Short mmCIF file of C-alpha atoms and ligand atoms in Angstrom, two decimals:
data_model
loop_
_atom_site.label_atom_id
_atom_site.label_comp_id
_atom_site.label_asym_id
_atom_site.label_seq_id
_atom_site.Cartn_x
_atom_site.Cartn_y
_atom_site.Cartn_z
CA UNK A 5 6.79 0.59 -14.01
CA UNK A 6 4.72 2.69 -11.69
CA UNK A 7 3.58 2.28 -8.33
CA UNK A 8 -0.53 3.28 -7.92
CA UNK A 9 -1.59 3.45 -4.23
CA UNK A 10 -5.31 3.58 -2.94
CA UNK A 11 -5.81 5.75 -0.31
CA UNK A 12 -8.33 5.62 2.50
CA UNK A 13 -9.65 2.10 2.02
CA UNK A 14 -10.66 1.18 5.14
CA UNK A 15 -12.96 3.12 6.76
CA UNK A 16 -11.64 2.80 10.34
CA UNK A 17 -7.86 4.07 9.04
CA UNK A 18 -9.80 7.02 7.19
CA UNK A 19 -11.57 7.89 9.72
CA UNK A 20 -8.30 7.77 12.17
CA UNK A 21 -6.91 10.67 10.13
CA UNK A 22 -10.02 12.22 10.74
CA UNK A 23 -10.97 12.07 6.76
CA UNK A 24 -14.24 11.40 4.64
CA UNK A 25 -14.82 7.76 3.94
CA UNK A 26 -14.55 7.82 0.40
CA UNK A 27 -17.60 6.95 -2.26
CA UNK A 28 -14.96 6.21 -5.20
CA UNK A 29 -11.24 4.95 -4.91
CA UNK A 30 -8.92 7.61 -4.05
CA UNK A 31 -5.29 7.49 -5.98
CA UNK A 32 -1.60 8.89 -5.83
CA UNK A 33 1.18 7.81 -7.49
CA UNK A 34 4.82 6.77 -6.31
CA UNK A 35 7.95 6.94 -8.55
CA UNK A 36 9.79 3.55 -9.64
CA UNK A 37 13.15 5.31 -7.25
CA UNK A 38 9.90 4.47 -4.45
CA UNK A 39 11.19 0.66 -4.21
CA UNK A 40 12.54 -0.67 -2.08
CA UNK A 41 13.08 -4.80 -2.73
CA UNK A 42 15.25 -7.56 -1.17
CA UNK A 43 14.52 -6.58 2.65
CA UNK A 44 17.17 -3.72 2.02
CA UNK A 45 16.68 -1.54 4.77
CA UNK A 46 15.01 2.21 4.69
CA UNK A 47 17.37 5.61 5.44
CA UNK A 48 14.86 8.03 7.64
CA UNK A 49 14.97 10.93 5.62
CA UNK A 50 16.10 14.44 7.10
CA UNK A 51 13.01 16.24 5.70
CA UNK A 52 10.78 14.64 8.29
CA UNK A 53 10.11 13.95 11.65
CA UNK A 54 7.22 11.84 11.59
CA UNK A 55 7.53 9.12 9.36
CA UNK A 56 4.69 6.62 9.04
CA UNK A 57 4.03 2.96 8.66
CA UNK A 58 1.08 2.03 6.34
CA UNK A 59 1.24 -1.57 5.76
CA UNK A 60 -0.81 -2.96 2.67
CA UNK A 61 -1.30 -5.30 0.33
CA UNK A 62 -0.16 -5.41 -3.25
CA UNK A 63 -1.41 -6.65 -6.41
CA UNK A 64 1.00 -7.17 -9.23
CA UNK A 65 -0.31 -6.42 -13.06
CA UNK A 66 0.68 -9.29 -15.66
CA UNK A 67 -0.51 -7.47 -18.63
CA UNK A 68 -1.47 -4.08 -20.08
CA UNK A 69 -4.73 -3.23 -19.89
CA UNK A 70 -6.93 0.15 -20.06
CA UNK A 71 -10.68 0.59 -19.49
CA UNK A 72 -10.94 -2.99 -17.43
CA UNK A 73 -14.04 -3.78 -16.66
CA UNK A 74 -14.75 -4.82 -12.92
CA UNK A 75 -15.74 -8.43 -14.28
CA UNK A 76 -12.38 -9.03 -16.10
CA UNK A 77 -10.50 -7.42 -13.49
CA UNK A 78 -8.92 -10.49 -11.88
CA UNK A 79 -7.16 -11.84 -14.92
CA UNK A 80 -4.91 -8.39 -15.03
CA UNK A 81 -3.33 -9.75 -11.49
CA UNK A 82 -1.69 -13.27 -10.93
CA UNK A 83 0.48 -11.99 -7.69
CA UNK A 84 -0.59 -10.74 -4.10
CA UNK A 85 2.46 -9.39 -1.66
CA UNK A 86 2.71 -6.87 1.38
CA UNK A 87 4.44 -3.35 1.60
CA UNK A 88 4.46 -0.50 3.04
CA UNK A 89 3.51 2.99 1.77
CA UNK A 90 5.92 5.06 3.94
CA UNK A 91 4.59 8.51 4.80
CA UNK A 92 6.04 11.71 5.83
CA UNK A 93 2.48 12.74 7.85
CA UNK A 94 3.86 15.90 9.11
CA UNK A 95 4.40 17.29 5.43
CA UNK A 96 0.90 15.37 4.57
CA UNK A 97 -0.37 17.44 6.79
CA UNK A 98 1.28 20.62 5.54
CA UNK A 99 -0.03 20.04 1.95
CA UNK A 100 -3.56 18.72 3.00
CA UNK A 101 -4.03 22.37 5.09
CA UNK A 102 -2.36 24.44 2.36
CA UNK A 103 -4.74 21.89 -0.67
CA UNK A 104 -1.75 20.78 -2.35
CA UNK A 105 -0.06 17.63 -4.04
CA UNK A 106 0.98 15.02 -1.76
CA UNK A 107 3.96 13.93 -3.60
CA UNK A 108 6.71 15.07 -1.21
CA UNK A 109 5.22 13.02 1.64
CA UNK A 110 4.40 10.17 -0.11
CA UNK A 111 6.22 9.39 -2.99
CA UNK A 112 10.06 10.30 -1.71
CA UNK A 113 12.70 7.85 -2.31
CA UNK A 114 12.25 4.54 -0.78
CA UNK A 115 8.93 5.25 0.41
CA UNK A 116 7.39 1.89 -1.36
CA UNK A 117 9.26 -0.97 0.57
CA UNK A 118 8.04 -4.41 -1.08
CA UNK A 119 8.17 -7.60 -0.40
CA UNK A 120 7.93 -11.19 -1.99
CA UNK A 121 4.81 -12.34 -4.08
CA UNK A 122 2.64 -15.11 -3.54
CA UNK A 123 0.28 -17.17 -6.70
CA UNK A 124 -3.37 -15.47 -5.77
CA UNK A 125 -4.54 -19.55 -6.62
CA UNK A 126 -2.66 -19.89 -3.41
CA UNK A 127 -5.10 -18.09 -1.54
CA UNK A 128 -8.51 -19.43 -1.08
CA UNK A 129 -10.52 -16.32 -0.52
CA UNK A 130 -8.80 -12.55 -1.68
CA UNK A 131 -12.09 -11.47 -0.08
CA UNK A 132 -10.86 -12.76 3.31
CA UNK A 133 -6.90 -11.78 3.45
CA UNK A 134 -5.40 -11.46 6.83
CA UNK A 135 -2.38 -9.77 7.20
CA UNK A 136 -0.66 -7.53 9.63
CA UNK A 137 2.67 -5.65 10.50
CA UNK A 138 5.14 -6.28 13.27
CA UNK A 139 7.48 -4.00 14.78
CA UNK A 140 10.10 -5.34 16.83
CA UNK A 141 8.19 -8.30 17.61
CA UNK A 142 4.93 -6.27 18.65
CA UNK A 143 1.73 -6.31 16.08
CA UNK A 144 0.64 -2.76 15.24
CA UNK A 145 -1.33 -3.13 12.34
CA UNK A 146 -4.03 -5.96 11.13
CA UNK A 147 -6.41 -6.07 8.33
CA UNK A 148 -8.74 -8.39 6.12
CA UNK A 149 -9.61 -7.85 2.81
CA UNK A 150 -12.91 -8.50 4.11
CA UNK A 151 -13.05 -4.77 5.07
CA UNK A 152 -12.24 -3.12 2.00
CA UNK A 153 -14.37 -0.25 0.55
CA UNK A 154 -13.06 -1.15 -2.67
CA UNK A 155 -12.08 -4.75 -3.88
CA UNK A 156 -9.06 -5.31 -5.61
CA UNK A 157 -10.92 -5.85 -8.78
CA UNK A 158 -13.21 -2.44 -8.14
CA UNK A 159 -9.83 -0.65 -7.64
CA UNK A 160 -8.22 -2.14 -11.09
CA UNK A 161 -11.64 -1.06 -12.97
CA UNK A 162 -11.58 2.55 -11.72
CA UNK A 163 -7.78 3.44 -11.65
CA UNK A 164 -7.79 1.94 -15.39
CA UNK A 165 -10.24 4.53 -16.71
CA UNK A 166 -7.51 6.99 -16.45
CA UNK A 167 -3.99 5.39 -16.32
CA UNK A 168 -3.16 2.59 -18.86
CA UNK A 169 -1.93 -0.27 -16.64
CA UNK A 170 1.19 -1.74 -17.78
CA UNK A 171 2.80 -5.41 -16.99
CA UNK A 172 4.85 -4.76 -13.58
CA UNK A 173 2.79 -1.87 -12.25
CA UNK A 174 2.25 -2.29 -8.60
CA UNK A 175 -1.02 -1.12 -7.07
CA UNK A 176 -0.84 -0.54 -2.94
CA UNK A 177 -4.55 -1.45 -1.82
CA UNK A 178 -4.73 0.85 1.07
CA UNK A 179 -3.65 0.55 4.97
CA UNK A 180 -5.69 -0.70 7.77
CA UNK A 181 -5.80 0.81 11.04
CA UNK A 182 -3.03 1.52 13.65
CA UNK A 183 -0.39 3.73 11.45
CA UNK A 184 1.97 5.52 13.29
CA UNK A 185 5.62 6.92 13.47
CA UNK A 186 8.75 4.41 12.79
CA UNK A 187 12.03 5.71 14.20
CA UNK A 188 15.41 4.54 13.74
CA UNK A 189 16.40 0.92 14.81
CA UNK A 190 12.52 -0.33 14.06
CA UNK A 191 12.49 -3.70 12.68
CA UNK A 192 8.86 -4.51 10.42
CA UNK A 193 8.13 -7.73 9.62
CA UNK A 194 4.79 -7.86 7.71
CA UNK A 195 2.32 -11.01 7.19
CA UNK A 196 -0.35 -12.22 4.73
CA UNK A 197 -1.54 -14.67 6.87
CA UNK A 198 1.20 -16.48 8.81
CA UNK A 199 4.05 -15.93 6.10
CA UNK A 200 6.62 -13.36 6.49
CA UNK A 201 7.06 -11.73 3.17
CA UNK A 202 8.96 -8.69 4.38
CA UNK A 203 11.62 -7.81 6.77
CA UNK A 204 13.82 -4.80 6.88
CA UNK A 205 15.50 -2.53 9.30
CA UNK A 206 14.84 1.47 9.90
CA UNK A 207 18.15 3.14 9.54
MG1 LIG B 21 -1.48 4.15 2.14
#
């Protein structure tokens, strides 16, 4: 499986990190050694000192698909769940001012914490999604689908024309507002609506 993330899909976390607000979907990659699953907790790395939160939902692909078109997008996902896209923003930052691949602060082991899926007929609206991220008991980050630049189904259409999509890919949808540095004892709990899907521990 592979993990596809959106970057920059809210235009008030884009323009936080002082970037463009994109006019297509922007896309990296993370590794399958990226998950994390079970609530198992995350080992700061020693490469970085400023570690990230980025909390976001997730859709789950059921089946492959390539060249989806935006109108058939939504039967390619039957699962919505919460993660985080762990980055290392001071090497970001290093590769963003030198132009090169993100990879090493974004895609480093265990960077891709996930947590437990919920049946999208569940929800009544994915165009109106609340969910948000707790750290030790304080919210830091909260989002709505509702602010998307690019719907789930917009994403699935454009990432499609260039990677097939397989049956267990996970796609990150992008972070709201309010990242910032984790450090070593956090706890995150993180929400769609008022269900905890995710807990873990910063070790
Ligand atoms: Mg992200």
């Amino acid at each position: 499986m592979k993990i596809i993330c959106i970057g920059r899909n809210y235009a008030e976390h884009a323009k936080e990190l002082k970037n463009e607000v994109p006019t297509e979907p922007v896309f990296f990659l993370k590794p399958d050694t990226a998950q994390i699953k079970n609530n198992q907790p995350f080992y700061y790395p020693d490469f970085s000192k400023e570690i990230h939160h980025e909390v976001e939902l997730v859709i789950k692909i059921n089946k492959p698909g390539k060249n989806i078109q935006v109108e058939f997008a939504k039967k390619y996902y039957d699962e919505v769940g919460i993660g985080i896209d762990f980055t290392a923003r001071d090497l970001q930052n290093k590769c963003k001012e030198k132009g090169l691949p993100w990879e090493m602060a974004k895609a480093f082991d265990g960077s891709a914490p996930i947590g437990e899926f919920i049946d999208k007929k569940k929800i009544t609206n994915l165009n109106e999604i609340n969910f948000h991220l707790n750290i030790n008991g304080n919210i830091v980050q909260k989002g709505n689908t509702k602010d998307l630049l690019f719907t789930f189904d917009k994403i699935i259409a454009y990432v499609s024309q260039f990677l097939t999509l397989k049956k267990g890919d996970l796609i990150y949808t992008g972070t709201p507002s309010g990242v910032g540095p984790i450090k070593i004892g956090d706890k995150l709990e993180a929400y769609i609506e008022n269900e905890k899907l995710l807990h873990f521990e910063i070790k």
